[in-house]
Amino acid sequence: MTSRPQQVTRRSSVLRREAVVAVVPAAVAALLVAAGPAAAGPVGTSGAGDPYFPLAGNGGYDVGHYGLTLGYDPHSRHLDGTAVVTARATERLTRFDLDLSGLKVTAVTVDHVKASYRRAGQELVITPRHALRRNQEFRVAVTYSGTPTPVTDPDGSPDGWIPTDDGAFVAGEPQGAMTWFPADNHPKDKASYDFTITVPDGTTAVANGVLRGRTTSHGRTTFRWRQSEPMAAYLATATVGKFKVEQYTTADGLKVFNAVDPREASAAAPVLKKLPSVLAWESAVFGPYPFRAAGAIVDRAPQVGYALETQTRPLYDSAPDLSTLVHESAHQWFGDSVALTTWKDIWLNEGFATYAEWLYTEQHGGRTAQQAFDALYAKPAGNDLWAFAPADPGSGEHIFETPVYSRGAMALQKLRTAVGDRTFLRILRTWATEHRAGHGTTAEFVRLSERLSGKDLHALFHTWIGTAGKPSSP
């Protein structure tokens, strides 16, 4: 993820508005969940245990698939939705939660049987008529509607279903998915997706994966998309607007779908033309491209201020430059295919994607990664670069700030110089392939680096990602 104009951090640290993640504060929401009428027996927790976003995600089940049927009117900004969530209970459940912010729920069923439900902040609390057995697969259908409202993240930026002058810019990192569909809204729970999105004729709805078809009737067009490979909820999109569409298949059989706001088309064209070569270069360095589809969504959304690595089809708030394209494309390996287990580890996403920019520039006639490192190390000790340890930003307020990106990339350059180019590239490729379609942690990356290099790298990682302040020596 990147922001403009600096394209170093996703969002400006100047913005410090209070987060409005839920209708009520997290602690109050948790009390409401506990105070409501609960069925006797075990219940799923109202959070996945993430220290930065305590109510994100839920306990007691794993989602396997989301079937989302949406209708959106850009003029009225009204959304109608039905979400069919197929999941497996990981324990016996008499009650469980989904994350859903705003929007009016009108019906909930579990395995086609009407279930009771209530709202508690961002939690949709569901009590099925019959308790769910451990390992039982079940289907939850939620019907809902209303005007989606983006959440404001701890750093002050908008997140979720963000209205535009011709539709909506739909970007969910870290918590915005719950503004437009009920979800287990944490990267630990990945699932496949089907999207059926109906919009006024002349408007395009773009989601993840492969376009399965489109039909027009009575002045409305329905787009059907399928994301087969596992995806975290925050990487889902259903961006709507008046777009110029380009479709083609690469020599490797990759289906590319680009949707570009006509007002951004001339600026975006020369950069998007390089997308196949960028993906080919990254595939050669990081291993095979992890998905069946690729592309880009280039909107005009000046109120957003960032780009996001929405899976298979990164989302840009205006025409990207080449570095941004390289960055978001690299996230398809680092962040999308290899997902986080906690937001604290986000340097594994952003530091790696930033380093991909450095490496691409180095191998295409620009400054070397070492020169990029040296320029950053020259910054004084009081610079924001040294404010906190990249592997411990401290809170959700700081996960998109400079140390996560730039100092995370510096740590990778230090690893490269310590183990040599050949072993370093082997580490990156092995990380992407061994954790493909799964998850990874900082501890696992350190262990992999030590295993493949045969070196004790504890001090290196402690210095460059584990401590705040400027290291005494580069």
XYZ file of C-alpha atoms in Angstrom, residues 65-468:
404
model
C -16.414 -19.089 1.214
C -18.313 -15.834 0.852
C -21.092 -15.488 -1.701
C -21.887 -11.775 -1.974
C -24.878 -10.494 -3.965
C -24.929 -6.710 -4.093
C -26.962 -3.988 -5.753
C -25.685 -0.420 -5.659
C -27.103 2.882 -6.875
C -24.333 5.505 -7.146
C -26.891 8.335 -7.257
C -28.654 7.497 -3.988
C -25.617 5.667 -2.544
C -27.934 2.877 -1.442
C -26.614 -0.675 -1.129
C -28.682 -3.860 -0.986
C -26.828 -6.995 -0.035
C -27.136 -10.667 0.712
C -24.098 -12.481 2.077
C -23.974 -16.261 2.232
C -21.087 -17.261 4.485
C -20.019 -20.902 4.436
C -17.973 -21.804 7.504
C -16.860 -24.644 9.756
C -17.299 -24.536 13.508
C -14.003 -25.042 15.354
C -15.860 -25.704 18.607
C -19.417 -26.348 19.712
C -21.285 -23.055 19.283
C -24.578 -21.770 20.576
C -23.786 -18.253 19.385
C -21.232 -16.529 17.143
C -20.428 -13.102 15.692
C -19.793 -11.562 12.293
C -18.287 -8.091 11.851
C -20.682 -5.577 10.284
C -20.562 -1.809 10.738
C -23.704 0.204 10.024
C -26.261 -1.065 7.485
C -29.619 -2.503 8.493
C -29.939 -6.264 8.824
C -33.379 -7.564 7.883
C -32.951 -11.348 7.972
C -30.490 -14.000 9.155
C -30.672 -17.740 8.602
C -28.334 -20.547 9.595
C -28.598 -23.595 7.336
C -31.844 -22.149 5.906
C -33.441 -21.895 9.360
C -34.318 -18.470 10.753
C -31.845 -17.389 13.434
C -32.105 -14.657 16.040
C -29.642 -11.789 15.942
C -28.768 -8.484 17.524
C -26.308 -5.662 16.948
C -23.561 -4.611 19.354
C -21.298 -1.969 17.832
C -19.494 -3.627 14.927
C -20.672 -7.082 16.019
C -23.590 -8.906 14.442
C -24.390 -11.450 17.147
C -26.159 -14.541 15.777
C -27.894 -17.269 17.755
C -28.866 -20.250 15.584
C -31.951 -22.260 16.497
C -29.805 -25.320 17.078
C -26.270 -25.391 18.468
C -23.504 -26.038 15.960
C -21.370 -29.115 16.505
C -17.589 -28.927 16.478
C -16.331 -29.391 12.870
C -19.844 -28.875 11.494
C -20.020 -26.982 8.197
C -22.803 -24.398 8.187
C -24.164 -21.617 5.998
C -25.164 -18.209 7.306
C -27.289 -15.970 5.061
C -27.530 -12.295 6.019
C -29.782 -9.847 4.169
C -28.978 -6.184 4.714
C -29.252 -2.713 3.178
C -28.503 0.953 3.706
C -25.935 3.619 2.904
C -22.425 2.305 3.584
C -20.268 4.623 5.632
C -16.474 4.293 5.693
C -14.765 3.902 9.026
C -12.033 6.285 10.110
C -8.876 4.411 10.976
C -6.671 5.214 13.977
C -4.375 7.253 11.720
C -7.309 9.367 10.506
C -7.738 7.962 7.003
C -10.960 6.615 5.446
C -11.351 2.888 5.022
C -14.099 0.722 3.532
C -16.880 1.695 1.130
C -15.847 5.230 0.163
C -18.308 7.080 -2.124
C -17.001 8.815 -5.261
C -18.665 11.140 -7.744
C -19.606 8.192 -9.978
C -19.664 5.193 -7.653
C -17.509 3.903 -4.805
C -13.836 3.273 -4.080
C -13.871 0.088 -1.988
C -10.658 -0.450 -0.011
C -10.707 -2.446 3.218
C -7.302 -2.263 4.943
C -7.241 -2.787 7.837
C -10.906 -2.961 8.882
C -13.160 -1.561 6.153
C -14.590 -4.841 4.815
C -17.242 -4.736 7.548
C -18.677 -1.522 6.067
C -20.151 -3.459 3.124
C -20.477 -7.141 4.038
C -20.631 -9.258 7.206
C -17.245 -10.900 7.639
C -14.751 -12.619 9.858
C -12.730 -9.479 9.409
C -9.159 -10.486 10.231
C -6.368 -11.684 7.897
C -6.057 -14.938 9.862
C -9.290 -16.190 8.241
C -8.964 -16.358 4.446
C -11.676 -17.643 2.111
C -12.740 -17.860 -1.524
C -15.313 -15.409 -2.889
C -18.091 -15.092 -5.451
C -19.412 -11.607 -6.218
C -22.642 -10.779 -8.052
C -22.893 -6.995 -8.334
C -25.718 -5.111 -10.058
C -25.318 -1.440 -10.987
C -26.972 0.998 -13.409
C -26.196 0.332 -17.067
C -23.107 2.281 -18.142
C -21.478 1.737 -14.757
C -18.904 -0.993 -14.125
C -18.525 -3.049 -10.950
C -15.023 -4.492 -10.474
C -14.153 -7.150 -7.910
C -11.362 -9.664 -7.359
C -10.407 -12.642 -9.463
C -11.852 -13.618 -12.832
C -14.873 -12.018 -14.513
C -17.331 -14.884 -15.001
C -19.895 -12.934 -16.975
C -22.079 -9.870 -17.290
C -25.731 -9.396 -18.251
C -27.859 -6.306 -18.832
C -31.602 -6.069 -18.292
C -34.034 -3.236 -17.611
C -31.316 -0.629 -17.444
C -29.094 -2.472 -14.988
C -25.978 -4.556 -15.521
C -24.889 -7.462 -13.346
C -21.219 -8.448 -13.072
C -20.185 -11.868 -11.741
C -16.673 -12.297 -10.331
C -14.914 -15.254 -8.734
C -11.837 -15.193 -6.491
C -10.900 -18.853 -6.142
C -7.681 -18.542 -4.175
C -7.969 -17.766 -0.429
C -8.269 -14.061 0.360
C -8.403 -12.000 3.540
C -11.550 -9.903 3.870
C -9.657 -6.595 3.805
C -8.369 -7.396 0.303
C -11.861 -7.770 -1.183
C -13.232 -4.994 -3.379
C -16.413 -4.171 -5.252
C -15.383 -0.829 -6.722
C -18.037 0.895 -8.814
C -17.652 3.670 -11.375
C -17.632 4.719 -14.989
C -14.508 2.984 -16.222
C -12.681 2.398 -19.457
C -12.087 -1.367 -19.495
C -9.167 -3.262 -21.016
C -8.992 -7.071 -21.037
C -6.318 -9.395 -22.359
C -4.542 -12.656 -21.607
C -0.779 -12.742 -21.166
C 1.501 -15.246 -22.851
C 1.484 -17.209 -19.576
C -2.310 -17.425 -19.603
C -2.906 -14.790 -16.940
C -6.254 -13.005 -17.354
C -5.768 -9.253 -17.028
C -8.646 -6.851 -16.379
C -7.910 -3.134 -16.079
C -10.615 -0.594 -15.210
C -9.583 3.048 -15.520
C -11.519 6.241 -14.882
C -11.428 8.057 -18.269
C -10.136 11.167 -16.505
C -7.020 9.197 -15.455
C -6.603 7.168 -18.653
C -3.890 9.177 -20.404
C -1.709 9.360 -17.293
C -2.244 5.701 -16.387
C -1.728 4.156 -19.839
C 2.100 4.168 -20.032
C 2.395 2.696 -16.535
C -0.278 0.010 -16.974
C 1.408 -0.987 -20.234
C 4.314 -2.187 -18.083
C 2.165 -4.393 -15.852
C 2.905 -7.679 -17.710
C 6.653 -7.051 -17.608
C 6.533 -6.045 -13.933
C 4.662 -9.237 -13.040
C 7.080 -11.295 -15.135
C 10.066 -9.733 -13.345
C 8.517 -10.278 -9.917
C 7.657 -13.872 -10.837
C 11.279 -14.485 -11.791
C 12.479 -13.062 -8.462
C 9.779 -14.167 -5.998
C 8.426 -17.323 -7.629
C 5.332 -18.014 -9.748
C 2.542 -15.431 -9.643
C 0.140 -16.774 -6.999
C -3.215 -16.089 -8.703
C -5.137 -16.715 -11.927
C -5.987 -13.091 -12.614
C -4.299 -9.694 -12.517
C -4.991 -6.093 -13.418
C -5.638 -2.689 -11.923
C -8.452 -0.375 -10.901
C -7.535 3.281 -11.427
C -10.207 5.544 -9.988
C -10.369 9.278 -9.393
C -10.789 9.514 -5.632
C -8.726 12.437 -4.318
C -10.322 12.149 -0.878
C -8.675 8.747 -0.333
C -4.955 9.467 -0.544
C -3.621 5.930 -0.992
C -3.447 2.841 -3.160
C -4.266 -0.664 -1.923
C -3.126 -4.136 -2.976
C -6.657 -5.541 -3.394
C -6.049 -9.170 -4.346
C -5.376 -9.768 -8.080
C -6.369 -6.205 -8.933
C -4.698 -3.357 -7.001
C -6.765 -0.252 -6.465
C -5.362 3.233 -7.128
C -6.990 6.526 -6.196
C -5.427 8.150 -9.287
C -3.002 7.175 -12.033
C -0.031 5.420 -10.378
C 3.617 5.907 -11.156
C 5.815 2.900 -11.917
C 7.158 2.555 -8.358
C 3.630 2.375 -6.981
C 2.698 -0.254 -9.562
C 5.743 -2.328 -8.588
C 4.916 -1.924 -4.893
C 1.261 -2.978 -5.115
C 2.095 -5.806 -7.508
C 4.723 -7.146 -5.089
C 2.029 -7.297 -2.426
C 0.357 -10.056 -4.426
C 3.152 -12.249 -3.052
C 3.850 -10.420 0.219
C 0.611 -9.600 2.011
C -1.984 -11.208 -0.247
C -0.749 -14.744 -0.908
C 1.395 -14.767 2.265
C -0.930 -13.101 4.756
C -0.465 -11.712 8.245
C -1.513 -13.434 11.445
C -1.389 -10.147 13.377
C -1.265 -6.518 12.265
C 1.855 -6.073 14.380
C 3.761 -7.983 11.666
C 2.778 -5.626 8.848
C 6.421 -4.905 8.007
C 6.300 -8.339 6.310
C 3.912 -6.707 3.837
C 5.129 -3.148 3.511
C 8.842 -3.587 4.073
C 8.936 -6.339 1.467
C 6.911 -4.371 -1.112
C 9.132 -1.324 -0.539
C 12.227 -3.465 -1.022
C 10.710 -4.779 -4.263
C 10.704 -1.163 -5.478
C 14.404 -0.828 -4.580
C 15.328 -4.086 -6.268
C 13.333 -3.294 -9.401
C 15.005 0.100 -9.691
C 18.432 -1.461 -9.169
C 17.875 -4.077 -11.875
C 16.436 -1.546 -14.332
C 19.276 0.949 -14.459
C 18.502 3.101 -11.412
C 20.128 3.510 -8.023
C 21.038 0.390 -6.149
C 19.250 -0.916 -3.058
C 22.400 -0.103 -1.081
C 22.238 3.497 -2.274
C 18.593 3.663 -1.173
C 19.659 2.272 2.213
C 22.515 4.784 2.538
C 20.259 7.742 1.733
C 17.881 6.700 4.508
C 20.608 5.969 7.029
C 21.893 9.524 6.534
C 18.707 10.863 8.153
C 19.290 12.255 11.650
C 18.439 10.310 14.786
C 15.405 12.508 15.399
C 13.812 11.629 12.079
C 10.492 9.754 12.058
C 12.302 6.856 10.363
C 13.724 5.835 13.735
C 10.590 6.476 15.815
C 9.717 2.854 16.575
C 10.682 -0.721 15.785
C 9.196 -1.855 12.449
C 8.133 -5.191 13.957
C 6.361 -3.405 16.830
C 4.575 -0.228 15.667
C 2.815 -0.043 19.031
C -0.779 0.449 17.866
C -3.025 0.584 14.828
C -2.261 4.299 14.612
C 1.282 3.622 13.410
C 1.051 0.568 11.139
C 1.242 2.672 7.970
C 4.072 4.963 9.003
C 7.616 5.335 7.698
C 9.497 2.798 9.851
C 7.231 -0.060 8.733
C 7.989 0.689 5.077
C 11.448 2.192 4.828
C 13.187 0.721 7.835
C 11.533 -2.617 7.050
C 13.188 -2.453 3.633
C 16.473 -1.442 5.255
C 16.333 -4.609 7.364
C 16.043 -6.666 4.189
C 19.039 -4.903 2.693
C 21.033 -5.679 5.851
C 19.947 -9.309 5.508
C 21.103 -9.280 1.890
C 24.551 -7.962 2.769
C 24.867 -10.464 5.628
C 23.982 -13.603 3.635
C 24.889 -12.645 0.058
C 22.723 -12.056 -2.992
C 22.167 -15.686 -3.938
C 21.009 -16.780 -0.473
C 18.981 -13.599 0.019
C 16.972 -14.124 -3.159
C 16.516 -17.764 -2.213
C 15.078 -16.637 1.137
C 12.558 -14.310 -0.514
C 11.494 -16.944 -3.021
C 11.244 -19.704 -0.407
C 9.199 -17.464 1.899
C 6.712 -16.775 -0.894
C 6.462 -20.391 -2.033
C 6.430 -22.203 1.335
C 3.714 -19.883 2.688
C 1.778 -19.542 -0.575
C -1.980 -19.068 0.039
C -1.264 -19.142 3.773
C 0.192 -17.007 6.537
C 3.540 -16.007 7.981
C 5.003 -14.388 11.081
C 8.171 -12.433 11.805
C 9.517 -15.302 13.885
C 8.991 -17.711 11.003
C 10.813 -15.392 8.593
C 13.770 -15.105 10.964
C 13.938 -18.891 11.339
C 13.791 -19.365 7.563
C 16.583 -16.825 7.032
C 18.775 -18.583 9.566
C 18.015 -22.032 8.160
C 18.836 -21.117 4.564
C 21.892 -19.014 5.409
C 23.313 -21.151 8.199
C 23.933 -17.939 10.176
C 22.808 -16.638 13.552
C 20.831 -13.543 12.540
C 19.268 -12.690 15.889
C 21.351 -9.548 16.419
C 20.687 -8.283 12.890
C 16.915 -8.589 13.159
C 16.878 -7.291 16.728
C 18.739 -4.161 15.635
C 16.833 -3.407 12.440
C 13.255 -4.443 13.153
C 13.157 -5.097 16.910
C 14.362 -1.813 18.437
C 13.545 1.868 18.113
